[in-house]
Amino acid sequence: MDVENKLIDLQTLASGDILQLQTYRFQGHKGTKKIYIQANLHGAEIIGNAVIYELIRYFSTLKSRDIEGEILLIPFCNPTAVNQRNLFFSTGRYSPYDGNNWNRLFGNYINEHSNLDSFIQKNINLTREEIQDNYYEKIIHKFQQKISYSQSRGISFSEHYRNQLHLLSLNANYVIDIHSSSVNSIDYLYCFDRRQKTVDYFLLDYAILMDQYDGYAFDEAFLNPWLFLEKKFLQTGRNITFDVESWTLELGSGMQINEESVTKGVQGILNYLSAKKVLNLEVRLPKNKTKLIPKNTLKSYYASQGGIIRNR
Ligand SMILES: [Zn+2]
C-alpha cells in the first residue's frame, strides 16, 4: 500500500528556506483508530528513526485491508534538534532558543484544576465511546483556545513548534514516542498507571511505572487529560478506561544505532499494534512479564568527586 507523504511547515529561515516536518501516513480501508508514532524529539536519539524506517518499509508491503485505522509516523519530529552539532557530537536535548528541554515543553490543556463537573453530569449515562468522542472535542476546543493567539506568533519558536507537534497527536488513540538514553542504557519503556495491562505486548523486560510526573513531557501531556477524567468518573462510582494510551520507548543509546535495539523496537511496536487489533498479525505473549519499576523508587547515583570511571 502507498504511503501518503505530507510536509508541514515549521519555520521560514532567514535564507528563505522552509524548515518542514516530514510525515508519513498509512490509511487502512476501515477502522477509526489513530496511531501516532514519532522519533528524534531529542536530536541525538536516532534509533527511533531506524525503527520508523523499518515500520514504513513493512507497512508498505501490506494491503489497506491489513490495517485498521490510520497510522501517522514522524521519524524526524524535531529537525532543529537533529541538526544541532558540535563537531561530531550531537547536543539536541535543549532548545537553542531558550535552553528548555525539548521534551518538557508540553502541557495539559485540561488538568486537575479544570472544572469537569458539568461535563461529567452531561455524559454520565453515555457509553464509553460517546464520552470519548465528546472529550476529544473538548480537548481540541481547549487546545485551540490556548493557541489561538499564536497565529500572529506572539510566542517563541519552541512554543510554536510544541503546538504543531501536539496538534498532530491530539486526536490519536495510541501515541508512541521513541527516545534513547543520552549515554548507555538497556531498552525499556515508560508505562502510565491504569495502562499496565498492555505494557507486556512491547516485549521489553523493564518499564518505569509513572506514579509521579510533572506533566510537561510529550507522553504525559497527551495522556494526562484522559487519566484525569477517568479519576473524576471513578469518584462518581463509574470505572472507565478510555481507549487511549501513551508510551515512551527508550531504545539503546544516543548517537548510535544499535541494531538489536532497533529490532526490539520494531517487534514490540508491531506486536502492540496487533494486540490492539490495528494489525492482524499473530499476537505474541512474552515469556516473562515486563517488570514494572515505580518511578518513585528510582535512585540516582552521582560521583562524589570528579574523576574517571573504568570497568573493573
Ligand atoms: Zn529523549
PDB file of C-alpha atoms and ligand atoms in Angstrom:
ATOM      1  CA  MET A   1       0.000   0.000   0.000  1.00  0.00           C
ATOM      2  CA  ASP A   2       1.132   3.514  -0.685  1.00  0.00           C
ATOM      3  CA  VAL A   3       2.276   5.873   1.983  1.00  0.00           C
ATOM      4  CA  GLU A   4       0.995   9.421   1.968  1.00  0.00           C
ATOM      5  CA  ASN A   5       3.882  11.824   2.489  1.00  0.00           C
ATOM      6  CA  LYS A   6       2.937  15.267   3.725  1.00  0.00           C
ATOM      7  CA  LEU A   7       5.163  18.186   4.636  1.00  0.00           C
ATOM      8  CA  ILE A   8       4.263  20.536   7.434  1.00  0.00           C
ATOM      9  CA  ASP A   9       5.878  23.970   7.531  1.00  0.00           C
ATOM     10  CA  LEU A  10       7.597  24.730  10.804  1.00  0.00           C
ATOM     11  CA  GLN A  11       9.612  27.861  10.199  1.00  0.00           C
ATOM     12  CA  THR A  12      10.805  30.135   7.414  1.00  0.00           C
ATOM     13  CA  LEU A  13      14.555  30.567   7.770  1.00  0.00           C
ATOM     14  CA  ALA A  14      16.352  33.841   7.002  1.00  0.00           C
ATOM     15  CA  SER A  15      17.598  32.294   3.759  1.00  0.00           C
ATOM     16  CA  GLY A  16      14.030  31.819   2.631  1.00  0.00           C
ATOM     17  CA  ASP A  17      14.197  28.071   3.029  1.00  0.00           C
ATOM     18  CA  ILE A  18      11.358  26.489   4.883  1.00  0.00           C
ATOM     19  CA  LEU A  19      12.018  24.047   7.682  1.00  0.00           C
ATOM     20  CA  GLN A  20       9.445  21.298   7.426  1.00  0.00           C
ATOM     21  CA  LEU A  21       8.250  18.197   9.213  1.00  0.00           C
ATOM     22  CA  GLN A  22       8.087  15.048   7.092  1.00  0.00           C
ATOM     23  CA  THR A  23       5.018  12.985   7.948  1.00  0.00           C
ATOM     24  CA  TYR A  24       4.120   9.525   6.624  1.00  0.00           C
ATOM     25  CA  ARG A  25       0.593   8.236   6.811  1.00  0.00           C
ATOM     26  CA  PHE A  26      -0.925   4.827   6.145  1.00  0.00           C
ATOM     27  CA  GLN A  27      -4.708   4.698   5.962  1.00  0.00           C
ATOM     28  CA  GLY A  28      -6.399   1.354   6.442  1.00  0.00           C
ATOM     29  CA  HIS A  29      -9.584   0.722   4.491  1.00  0.00           C
ATOM     30  CA  LYS A  30     -11.686   0.581   7.675  1.00  0.00           C
ATOM     31  CA  GLY A  31     -11.446   1.338  11.357  1.00  0.00           C
ATOM     32  CA  THR A  32     -11.285   4.678  13.077  1.00  0.00           C
ATOM     33  CA  LYS A  33      -8.364   4.312  15.434  1.00  0.00           C
ATOM     34  CA  LYS A  34      -5.451   6.668  15.024  1.00  0.00           C
ATOM     35  CA  ILE A  35      -1.909   5.730  15.906  1.00  0.00           C
ATOM     36  CA  TYR A  36       0.779   8.370  16.211  1.00  0.00           C
ATOM     37  CA  ILE A  37       4.470   7.347  16.261  1.00  0.00           C
ATOM     38  CA  GLN A  38       7.351   9.824  16.429  1.00  0.00           C
ATOM     39  CA  ALA A  39      11.102   9.709  16.978  1.00  0.00           C
ATOM     40  CA  ASN A  40      14.011  12.063  17.498  1.00  0.00           C
ATOM     41  CA  LEU A  41      12.379  14.669  19.728  1.00  0.00           C
ATOM     42  CA  HIS A  42      15.842  14.808  21.298  1.00  0.00           C
ATOM     43  CA  GLY A  43      18.342  15.323  18.497  1.00  0.00           C
ATOM     44  CA  ALA A  44      20.943  12.728  19.477  1.00  0.00           C
ATOM     45  CA  GLU A  45      18.404   9.922  19.864  1.00  0.00           C
ATOM     46  CA  ILE A  46      18.424   8.491  16.368  1.00  0.00           C
ATOM     47  CA  ILE A  47      17.457   4.844  16.929  1.00  0.00           C
ATOM     48  CA  GLY A  48      13.784   5.676  16.571  1.00  0.00           C
ATOM     49  CA  ASN A  49      14.434   6.890  13.019  1.00  0.00           C
ATOM     50  CA  ALA A  50      15.665   3.415  12.108  1.00  0.00           C
ATOM     51  CA  VAL A  51      12.663   1.859  13.859  1.00  0.00           C
ATOM     52  CA  ILE A  52      10.268   4.083  11.914  1.00  0.00           C
ATOM     53  CA  TYR A  53      12.151   3.400   8.670  1.00  0.00           C
ATOM     54  CA  GLU A  54      11.596  -0.336   9.210  1.00  0.00           C
ATOM     55  CA  LEU A  55       7.935   0.224  10.097  1.00  0.00           C
ATOM     56  CA  ILE A  56       7.374   2.270   6.914  1.00  0.00           C
ATOM     57  CA  ARG A  57       9.054  -0.460   4.886  1.00  0.00           C
ATOM     58  CA  TYR A  58       6.870  -3.089   6.495  1.00  0.00           C
ATOM     59  CA  PHE A  59       3.579  -1.170   6.228  1.00  0.00           C
ATOM     60  CA  SER A  60       4.338  -0.515   2.542  1.00  0.00           C
ATOM     61  CA  THR A  61       4.193  -4.266   1.912  1.00  0.00           C
ATOM     62  CA  LEU A  62       0.676  -4.518   3.384  1.00  0.00           C
ATOM     63  CA  LYS A  63      -2.697  -4.094   1.718  1.00  0.00           C
ATOM     64  CA  SER A  64      -5.014  -1.406   3.062  1.00  0.00           C
ATOM     65  CA  ARG A  65      -7.277  -4.153   4.432  1.00  0.00           C
ATOM     66  CA  ASP A  66      -4.394  -5.267   6.687  1.00  0.00           C
ATOM     67  CA  ILE A  67      -4.525  -2.042   8.700  1.00  0.00           C
ATOM     68  CA  GLU A  68      -7.498  -0.953  10.776  1.00  0.00           C
ATOM     69  CA  GLY A  69      -7.393   2.792  11.196  1.00  0.00           C
ATOM     70  CA  GLU A  70      -4.702   5.284  10.459  1.00  0.00           C
ATOM     71  CA  ILE A  71      -1.002   5.210  11.318  1.00  0.00           C
ATOM     72  CA  LEU A  72       0.889   8.502  11.269  1.00  0.00           C
ATOM     73  CA  LEU A  73       4.683   8.332  11.536  1.00  0.00           C
ATOM     74  CA  ILE A  74       7.115  11.205  12.038  1.00  0.00           C
ATOM     75  CA  PRO A  75      10.709   9.952  12.021  1.00  0.00           C
ATOM     76  CA  PHE A  76      12.498  13.300  12.393  1.00  0.00           C
ATOM     77  CA  CYS A  77       9.961  15.002  14.598  1.00  0.00           C
ATOM     78  CA  ASN A  78      12.455  17.685  15.630  1.00  0.00           C
ATOM     79  CA  PRO A  79      14.575  18.784  12.644  1.00  0.00           C
ATOM     80  CA  THR A  80      16.032  21.681  14.635  1.00  0.00           C
ATOM     81  CA  ALA A  81      17.360  19.378  17.357  1.00  0.00           C
ATOM     82  CA  VAL A  82      18.705  16.737  14.987  1.00  0.00           C
ATOM     83  CA  ASN A  83      20.845  19.341  13.260  1.00  0.00           C
ATOM     84  CA  GLN A  84      22.396  20.706  16.436  1.00  0.00           C
ATOM     85  CA  ARG A  85      26.020  19.638  16.273  1.00  0.00           C
ATOM     86  CA  ASN A  86      29.317  20.439  17.923  1.00  0.00           C
ATOM     87  CA  LEU A  87      31.824  18.888  15.586  1.00  0.00           C
ATOM     88  CA  PHE A  88      30.813  15.196  15.634  1.00  0.00           C
ATOM     89  CA  PHE A  89      28.816  15.448  18.808  1.00  0.00           C
ATOM     90  CA  SER A  90      25.116  15.884  18.836  1.00  0.00           C
ATOM     91  CA  THR A  91      23.578  18.000  21.538  1.00  0.00           C
ATOM     92  CA  GLY A  92      19.957  18.405  20.597  1.00  0.00           C
ATOM     93  CA  ARG A  93      18.436  17.950  24.041  1.00  0.00           C
ATOM     94  CA  TYR A  94      17.730  21.619  24.746  1.00  0.00           C
ATOM     95  CA  SER A  95      16.240  24.247  22.512  1.00  0.00           C
ATOM     96  CA  PRO A  96      18.982  26.691  21.442  1.00  0.00           C
ATOM     97  CA  TYR A  97      16.339  29.440  21.540  1.00  0.00           C
ATOM     98  CA  ASP A  98      15.578  29.284  25.255  1.00  0.00           C
ATOM     99  CA  GLY A  99      17.521  26.398  26.779  1.00  0.00           C
ATOM    100  CA  ASN A 100      14.398  24.360  27.540  1.00  0.00           C
ATOM    101  CA  ASN A 101      14.447  20.577  27.297  1.00  0.00           C
ATOM    102  CA  TRP A 102      12.624  19.729  24.057  1.00  0.00           C
ATOM    103  CA  ASN A 103      10.640  17.084  25.918  1.00  0.00           C
ATOM    104  CA  ARG A 104       9.489  19.332  28.762  1.00  0.00           C
ATOM    105  CA  LEU A 105       7.725  21.929  26.646  1.00  0.00           C
ATOM    106  CA  PHE A 106       4.338  20.295  26.549  1.00  0.00           C
ATOM    107  CA  GLY A 107       1.430  20.998  28.825  1.00  0.00           C
ATOM    108  CA  ASN A 108      -2.019  19.838  29.768  1.00  0.00           C
ATOM    109  CA  TYR A 109      -4.906  21.795  28.374  1.00  0.00           C
ATOM    110  CA  ILE A 110      -7.184  20.067  30.811  1.00  0.00           C
ATOM    111  CA  ASN A 111      -5.701  19.296  34.207  1.00  0.00           C
ATOM    112  CA  GLU A 112      -6.618  18.736  37.836  1.00  0.00           C
ATOM    113  CA  HIS A 113      -7.543  22.394  38.153  1.00  0.00           C
ATOM    114  CA  SER A 114     -10.110  22.192  35.361  1.00  0.00           C
ATOM    115  CA  ASN A 115     -13.732  22.037  36.327  1.00  0.00           C
ATOM    116  CA  LEU A 116     -15.175  18.942  34.704  1.00  0.00           C
ATOM    117  CA  ASP A 117     -18.303  18.627  36.852  1.00  0.00           C
ATOM    118  CA  SER A 118     -20.745  19.775  34.175  1.00  0.00           C
ATOM    119  CA  PHE A 119     -19.040  17.553  31.549  1.00  0.00           C
ATOM    120  CA  ILE A 120     -19.406  14.546  33.867  1.00  0.00           C
ATOM    121  CA  GLN A 121     -23.035  15.357  34.599  1.00  0.00           C
ATOM    122  CA  LYS A 122     -23.882  15.607  30.902  1.00  0.00           C
ATOM    123  CA  ASN A 123     -22.010  12.417  29.995  1.00  0.00           C
ATOM    124  CA  ILE A 124     -22.517  10.158  32.981  1.00  0.00           C
ATOM    125  CA  ASN A 125     -25.123   7.953  31.269  1.00  0.00           C
ATOM    126  CA  LEU A 126     -23.429   7.745  27.868  1.00  0.00           C
ATOM    127  CA  THR A 127     -21.306   4.862  26.557  1.00  0.00           C
ATOM    128  CA  ARG A 128     -17.534   4.908  26.837  1.00  0.00           C
ATOM    129  CA  GLU A 129     -17.235   5.585  23.090  1.00  0.00           C
ATOM    130  CA  GLU A 130     -19.662   8.513  23.227  1.00  0.00           C
ATOM    131  CA  ILE A 131     -17.861  10.047  26.199  1.00  0.00           C
ATOM    132  CA  GLN A 132     -14.511   9.579  24.438  1.00  0.00           C
ATOM    133  CA  ASP A 133     -15.795  11.408  21.335  1.00  0.00           C
ATOM    134  CA  ASN A 134     -17.195  14.265  23.427  1.00  0.00           C
ATOM    135  CA  TYR A 135     -13.997  14.586  25.418  1.00  0.00           C
ATOM    136  CA  TYR A 136     -11.883  14.675  22.246  1.00  0.00           C
ATOM    137  CA  GLU A 137     -13.963  17.642  21.127  1.00  0.00           C
ATOM    138  CA  LYS A 138     -13.456  19.325  24.483  1.00  0.00           C
ATOM    139  CA  ILE A 139      -9.680  18.771  24.390  1.00  0.00           C
ATOM    140  CA  ILE A 140      -9.417  20.139  20.858  1.00  0.00           C
ATOM    141  CA  HIS A 141     -11.573  23.134  21.757  1.00  0.00           C
ATOM    142  CA  LYS A 142      -9.384  23.852  24.823  1.00  0.00           C
ATOM    143  CA  PHE A 143      -6.237  23.446  22.737  1.00  0.00           C
ATOM    144  CA  GLN A 144      -7.485  25.830  20.042  1.00  0.00           C
ATOM    145  CA  GLN A 145      -8.436  28.397  22.680  1.00  0.00           C
ATOM    146  CA  LYS A 146      -4.955  28.149  24.102  1.00  0.00           C
ATOM    147  CA  ILE A 147      -3.138  28.526  20.789  1.00  0.00           C
ATOM    148  CA  SER A 148      -5.455  30.978  19.048  1.00  0.00           C
ATOM    149  CA  TYR A 149      -3.272  33.975  19.848  1.00  0.00           C
ATOM    150  CA  SER A 150      -0.242  32.173  18.425  1.00  0.00           C
ATOM    151  CA  GLN A 151      -1.470  32.764  14.851  1.00  0.00           C
ATOM    152  CA  SER A 152       0.290  36.106  14.970  1.00  0.00           C
ATOM    153  CA  ARG A 153       3.329  34.398  16.527  1.00  0.00           C
ATOM    154  CA  GLY A 154       3.153  36.099  19.874  1.00  0.00           C
ATOM    155  CA  ILE A 155       5.012  33.069  21.113  1.00  0.00           C
ATOM    156  CA  SER A 156       8.552  31.730  20.948  1.00  0.00           C
ATOM    157  CA  PHE A 157       9.713  29.227  18.336  1.00  0.00           C
ATOM    158  CA  SER A 158       9.805  26.462  20.968  1.00  0.00           C
ATOM    159  CA  GLU A 159       6.170  27.076  21.838  1.00  0.00           C
ATOM    160  CA  HIS A 160       5.173  27.299  18.180  1.00  0.00           C
ATOM    161  CA  TYR A 161       6.969  24.010  17.490  1.00  0.00           C
ATOM    162  CA  ARG A 162       5.383  22.363  20.524  1.00  0.00           C
ATOM    163  CA  ASN A 163       1.899  23.385  19.374  1.00  0.00           C
ATOM    164  CA  GLN A 164       2.473  21.945  15.891  1.00  0.00           C
ATOM    165  CA  LEU A 165       3.566  18.586  17.275  1.00  0.00           C
ATOM    166  CA  HIS A 166       0.875  18.475  19.917  1.00  0.00           C
ATOM    167  CA  LEU A 167      -1.810  19.235  17.340  1.00  0.00           C
ATOM    168  CA  LEU A 168      -0.694  16.324  15.135  1.00  0.00           C
ATOM    169  CA  SER A 169      -1.048  13.849  18.001  1.00  0.00           C
ATOM    170  CA  LEU A 170      -4.045  15.282  19.819  1.00  0.00           C
ATOM    171  CA  ASN A 171      -6.741  13.074  18.286  1.00  0.00           C
ATOM    172  CA  ALA A 172      -4.750   9.829  18.445  1.00  0.00           C
ATOM    173  CA  ASN A 173      -5.756   6.734  20.366  1.00  0.00           C
ATOM    174  CA  TYR A 174      -2.229   5.481  20.845  1.00  0.00           C
ATOM    175  CA  VAL A 175       0.882   7.618  20.986  1.00  0.00           C
ATOM    176  CA  ILE A 176       4.380   6.123  20.811  1.00  0.00           C
ATOM    177  CA  ASP A 177       7.360   8.426  21.328  1.00  0.00           C
ATOM    178  CA  ILE A 178      10.749   6.785  20.721  1.00  0.00           C
ATOM    179  CA  HIS A 179      13.785   8.011  22.650  1.00  0.00           C
ATOM    180  CA  SER A 180      17.226   6.690  23.625  1.00  0.00           C
ATOM    181  CA  SER A 181      19.410   7.081  26.636  1.00  0.00           C
ATOM    182  CA  SER A 182      21.805  10.023  26.377  1.00  0.00           C
ATOM    183  CA  VAL A 183      24.603   7.731  27.492  1.00  0.00           C
ATOM    184  CA  ASN A 184      24.252   3.953  27.753  1.00  0.00           C
ATOM    185  CA  SER A 185      21.158   2.083  28.765  1.00  0.00           C
ATOM    186  CA  ILE A 186      19.148  -1.092  28.455  1.00  0.00           C
ATOM    187  CA  ASP A 187      15.955  -0.982  26.379  1.00  0.00           C
ATOM    188  CA  TYR A 188      12.901  -0.096  28.441  1.00  0.00           C
ATOM    189  CA  LEU A 189       9.713   1.943  28.316  1.00  0.00           C
ATOM    190  CA  TYR A 190       7.545   4.214  30.425  1.00  0.00           C
ATOM    191  CA  CYS A 191       4.141   2.930  31.476  1.00  0.00           C
ATOM    192  CA  PHE A 192       1.308   5.002  32.921  1.00  0.00           C
ATOM    193  CA  ASP A 193      -0.815   3.964  35.847  1.00  0.00           C
ATOM    194  CA  ARG A 194      -4.116   2.353  34.664  1.00  0.00           C
ATOM    195  CA  ARG A 195      -2.372   1.219  31.441  1.00  0.00           C
ATOM    196  CA  GLN A 196      -0.330  -1.664  32.877  1.00  0.00           C
ATOM    197  CA  LYS A 197      -2.475  -4.290  31.106  1.00  0.00           C
ATOM    198  CA  THR A 198      -0.894  -3.730  27.709  1.00  0.00           C
ATOM    199  CA  VAL A 199       2.704  -2.992  28.636  1.00  0.00           C
ATOM    200  CA  ASP A 200       3.769  -6.644  28.133  1.00  0.00           C
ATOM    201  CA  TYR A 201       2.970  -6.514  24.405  1.00  0.00           C
ATOM    202  CA  PHE A 202       6.010  -4.330  23.773  1.00  0.00           C
ATOM    203  CA  LEU A 203       8.086  -7.411  24.704  1.00  0.00           C
ATOM    204  CA  LEU A 204      10.603  -5.423  26.745  1.00  0.00           C
ATOM    205  CA  ASP A 205      11.970  -6.645  30.080  1.00  0.00           C
ATOM    206  CA  TYR A 206      11.548  -3.447  32.078  1.00  0.00           C
ATOM    207  CA  ALA A 207       9.233  -0.475  32.337  1.00  0.00           C
ATOM    208  CA  ILE A 208       9.181   2.528  34.612  1.00  0.00           C
ATOM    209  CA  LEU A 209       5.729   2.916  36.114  1.00  0.00           C
ATOM    210  CA  MET A 210       4.771   6.576  36.106  1.00  0.00           C
ATOM    211  CA  ASP A 211       3.465   7.089  39.617  1.00  0.00           C
ATOM    212  CA  GLN A 212       4.593  10.713  39.617  1.00  0.00           C
ATOM    213  CA  TYR A 213       5.100  13.224  36.836  1.00  0.00           C
ATOM    214  CA  ASP A 214       5.223  16.899  36.104  1.00  0.00           C
ATOM    215  CA  GLY A 215       3.025  16.813  33.003  1.00  0.00           C
ATOM    216  CA  TYR A 216       5.378  18.551  30.604  1.00  0.00           C
ATOM    217  CA  ALA A 217       6.738  15.554  28.664  1.00  0.00           C
ATOM    218  CA  PHE A 218       5.077  14.677  25.351  1.00  0.00           C
ATOM    219  CA  ASP A 219       3.604  11.368  26.543  1.00  0.00           C
ATOM    220  CA  GLU A 220       2.244  12.921  29.744  1.00  0.00           C
ATOM    221  CA  ALA A 221       0.717  15.930  28.028  1.00  0.00           C
ATOM    222  CA  PHE A 222      -1.167  13.604  25.710  1.00  0.00           C
ATOM    223  CA  LEU A 223      -2.495  11.131  28.270  1.00  0.00           C
ATOM    224  CA  ASN A 224      -2.931  13.160  31.455  1.00  0.00           C
ATOM    225  CA  PRO A 225      -6.261  14.763  30.464  1.00  0.00           C
ATOM    226  CA  TRP A 226      -7.682  11.260  29.931  1.00  0.00           C
ATOM    227  CA  LEU A 227      -6.317   9.880  33.184  1.00  0.00           C
ATOM    228  CA  PHE A 228      -7.718  12.886  34.954  1.00  0.00           C
ATOM    229  CA  LEU A 229     -11.197  12.293  33.502  1.00  0.00           C
ATOM    230  CA  GLU A 230     -11.022   8.596  34.432  1.00  0.00           C
ATOM    231  CA  LYS A 231     -10.251   9.565  38.045  1.00  0.00           C
ATOM    232  CA  LYS A 232     -13.155  12.017  38.069  1.00  0.00           C
ATOM    233  CA  PHE A 233     -15.514   9.310  36.828  1.00  0.00           C
ATOM    234  CA  LEU A 234     -14.172   6.901  39.456  1.00  0.00           C
ATOM    235  CA  GLN A 235     -15.226   9.370  42.133  1.00  0.00           C
ATOM    236  CA  THR A 236     -18.793   9.055  40.839  1.00  0.00           C
ATOM    237  CA  GLY A 237     -18.523   5.262  41.033  1.00  0.00           C
ATOM    238  CA  ARG A 238     -18.046   4.659  37.306  1.00  0.00           C
ATOM    239  CA  ASN A 239     -14.831   2.897  36.309  1.00  0.00           C
ATOM    240  CA  ILE A 240     -13.991   3.711  32.667  1.00  0.00           C
ATOM    241  CA  THR A 241     -10.725   3.123  30.858  1.00  0.00           C
ATOM    242  CA  PHE A 242     -10.741   5.069  27.608  1.00  0.00           C
ATOM    243  CA  ASP A 243      -9.181   3.526  24.518  1.00  0.00           C
ATOM    244  CA  VAL A 244      -6.295   5.991  24.699  1.00  0.00           C
ATOM    245  CA  GLU A 245      -2.702   5.126  25.576  1.00  0.00           C
ATOM    246  CA  SER A 246       0.674   6.781  25.522  1.00  0.00           C
ATOM    247  CA  TRP A 247       4.100   5.163  25.595  1.00  0.00           C
ATOM    248  CA  THR A 248       7.677   6.360  25.566  1.00  0.00           C
ATOM    249  CA  LEU A 249      10.161   3.743  24.426  1.00  0.00           C
ATOM    250  CA  GLU A 250      13.783   4.188  25.442  1.00  0.00           C
ATOM    251  CA  LEU A 251      15.860   2.186  22.988  1.00  0.00           C
ATOM    252  CA  GLY A 252      19.617   1.892  23.216  1.00  0.00           C
ATOM    253  CA  SER A 253      21.984   4.822  23.418  1.00  0.00           C
ATOM    254  CA  GLY A 254      22.227   8.229  21.796  1.00  0.00           C
ATOM    255  CA  MET A 255      24.321   8.969  18.692  1.00  0.00           C
ATOM    256  CA  GLN A 256      24.461   5.340  17.611  1.00  0.00           C
ATOM    257  CA  ILE A 257      22.144   2.764  16.112  1.00  0.00           C
ATOM    258  CA  ASN A 258      22.239  -0.484  17.969  1.00  0.00           C
ATOM    259  CA  GLU A 259      20.578  -2.971  15.612  1.00  0.00           C
ATOM    260  CA  GLU A 260      19.420  -5.199  18.449  1.00  0.00           C
ATOM    261  CA  SER A 261      17.528  -2.272  19.974  1.00  0.00           C
ATOM    262  CA  VAL A 262      16.062  -1.395  16.551  1.00  0.00           C
ATOM    263  CA  THR A 263      14.789  -4.957  16.110  1.00  0.00           C
ATOM    264  CA  LYS A 264      13.318  -4.997  19.609  1.00  0.00           C
ATOM    265  CA  GLY A 265      11.587  -1.674  18.982  1.00  0.00           C
ATOM    266  CA  VAL A 266      10.074  -2.788  15.666  1.00  0.00           C
ATOM    267  CA  GLN A 267       8.922  -6.150  17.036  1.00  0.00           C
ATOM    268  CA  GLY A 268       7.449  -4.579  20.142  1.00  0.00           C
ATOM    269  CA  ILE A 269       5.513  -1.929  18.228  1.00  0.00           C
ATOM    270  CA  LEU A 270       4.148  -4.421  15.672  1.00  0.00           C
ATOM    271  CA  ASN A 271       3.109  -6.777  18.472  1.00  0.00           C
ATOM    272  CA  TYR A 272       1.448  -3.963  20.406  1.00  0.00           C
ATOM    273  CA  LEU A 273      -0.465  -2.784  17.306  1.00  0.00           C
ATOM    274  CA  SER A 274      -1.580  -6.371  16.686  1.00  0.00           C
ATOM    275  CA  ALA A 275      -2.770  -6.719  20.293  1.00  0.00           C
ATOM    276  CA  LYS A 276      -4.727  -3.505  19.718  1.00  0.00           C
ATOM    277  CA  LYS A 277      -6.195  -5.030  16.529  1.00  0.00           C
ATOM    278  CA  VAL A 278      -4.732  -2.307  14.304  1.00  0.00           C
ATOM    279  CA  LEU A 279      -2.763  -5.064  12.536  1.00  0.00           C
ATOM    280  CA  ASN A 280      -3.933  -8.635  12.215  1.00  0.00           C
ATOM    281  CA  LEU A 281      -0.659 -10.383  12.948  1.00  0.00           C
ATOM    282  CA  GLU A 282      -0.450 -13.173  15.466  1.00  0.00           C
ATOM    283  CA  VAL A 283      -0.015 -11.620  18.904  1.00  0.00           C
ATOM    284  CA  ARG A 284       2.970 -12.850  20.871  1.00  0.00           C
ATOM    285  CA  LEU A 285       2.772 -13.084  24.600  1.00  0.00           C
ATOM    286  CA  PRO A 286       6.119 -12.578  26.263  1.00  0.00           C
ATOM    287  CA  LYS A 287       7.666 -15.444  28.212  1.00  0.00           C
ATOM    288  CA  ASN A 288       8.209 -13.117  31.137  1.00  0.00           C
ATOM    289  CA  LYS A 289       6.018 -10.209  32.075  1.00  0.00           C
ATOM    290  CA  THR A 290       7.552  -6.756  31.822  1.00  0.00           C
ATOM    291  CA  LYS A 291       8.921  -5.843  35.236  1.00  0.00           C
ATOM    292  CA  LEU A 292       7.398  -2.554  36.388  1.00  0.00           C
ATOM    293  CA  ILE A 293       9.635  -0.295  38.435  1.00  0.00           C
ATOM    294  CA  PRO A 294       7.737   2.527  40.206  1.00  0.00           C
ATOM    295  CA  LYS A 295       9.278   5.847  39.283  1.00  0.00           C
ATOM    296  CA  ASN A 296       9.435   6.985  42.901  1.00  0.00           C
ATOM    297  CA  THR A 297      11.790   4.108  43.727  1.00  0.00           C
ATOM    298  CA  LEU A 298      14.385   5.126  41.128  1.00  0.00           C
ATOM    299  CA  LYS A 299      17.611   6.230  42.685  1.00  0.00           C
ATOM    300  CA  SER A 300      20.248   8.385  41.024  1.00  0.00           C
ATOM    301  CA  TYR A 301      23.894   7.937  41.861  1.00  0.00           C
ATOM    302  CA  TYR A 302      26.350  10.762  41.436  1.00  0.00           C
ATOM    303  CA  ALA A 303      30.103  10.728  41.642  1.00  0.00           C
ATOM    304  CA  SER A 304      31.288  12.024  44.986  1.00  0.00           C
ATOM    305  CA  GLN A 305      34.205  13.692  43.211  1.00  0.00           C
ATOM    306  CA  GLY A 306      35.497  14.298  39.714  1.00  0.00           C
ATOM    307  CA  GLY A 307      37.489  11.518  38.074  1.00  0.00           C
ATOM    308  CA  ILE A 308      37.194   8.758  35.554  1.00  0.00           C
ATOM    309  CA  ILE A 309      35.217   5.528  35.637  1.00  0.00           C
ATOM    310  CA  ARG A 310      36.730   2.359  34.216  1.00  0.00           C
ATOM    311  CA  ASN A 311      35.353  -1.148  34.072  1.00  0.00           C
ATOM    312  CA  ARG A 312      36.674  -3.425  36.783  1.00  0.00           C
TER     313      ARG A 312
HETATM  314 ZN    ZN B   1      14.932  11.644  24.807  1.00  0.00          ZN
END
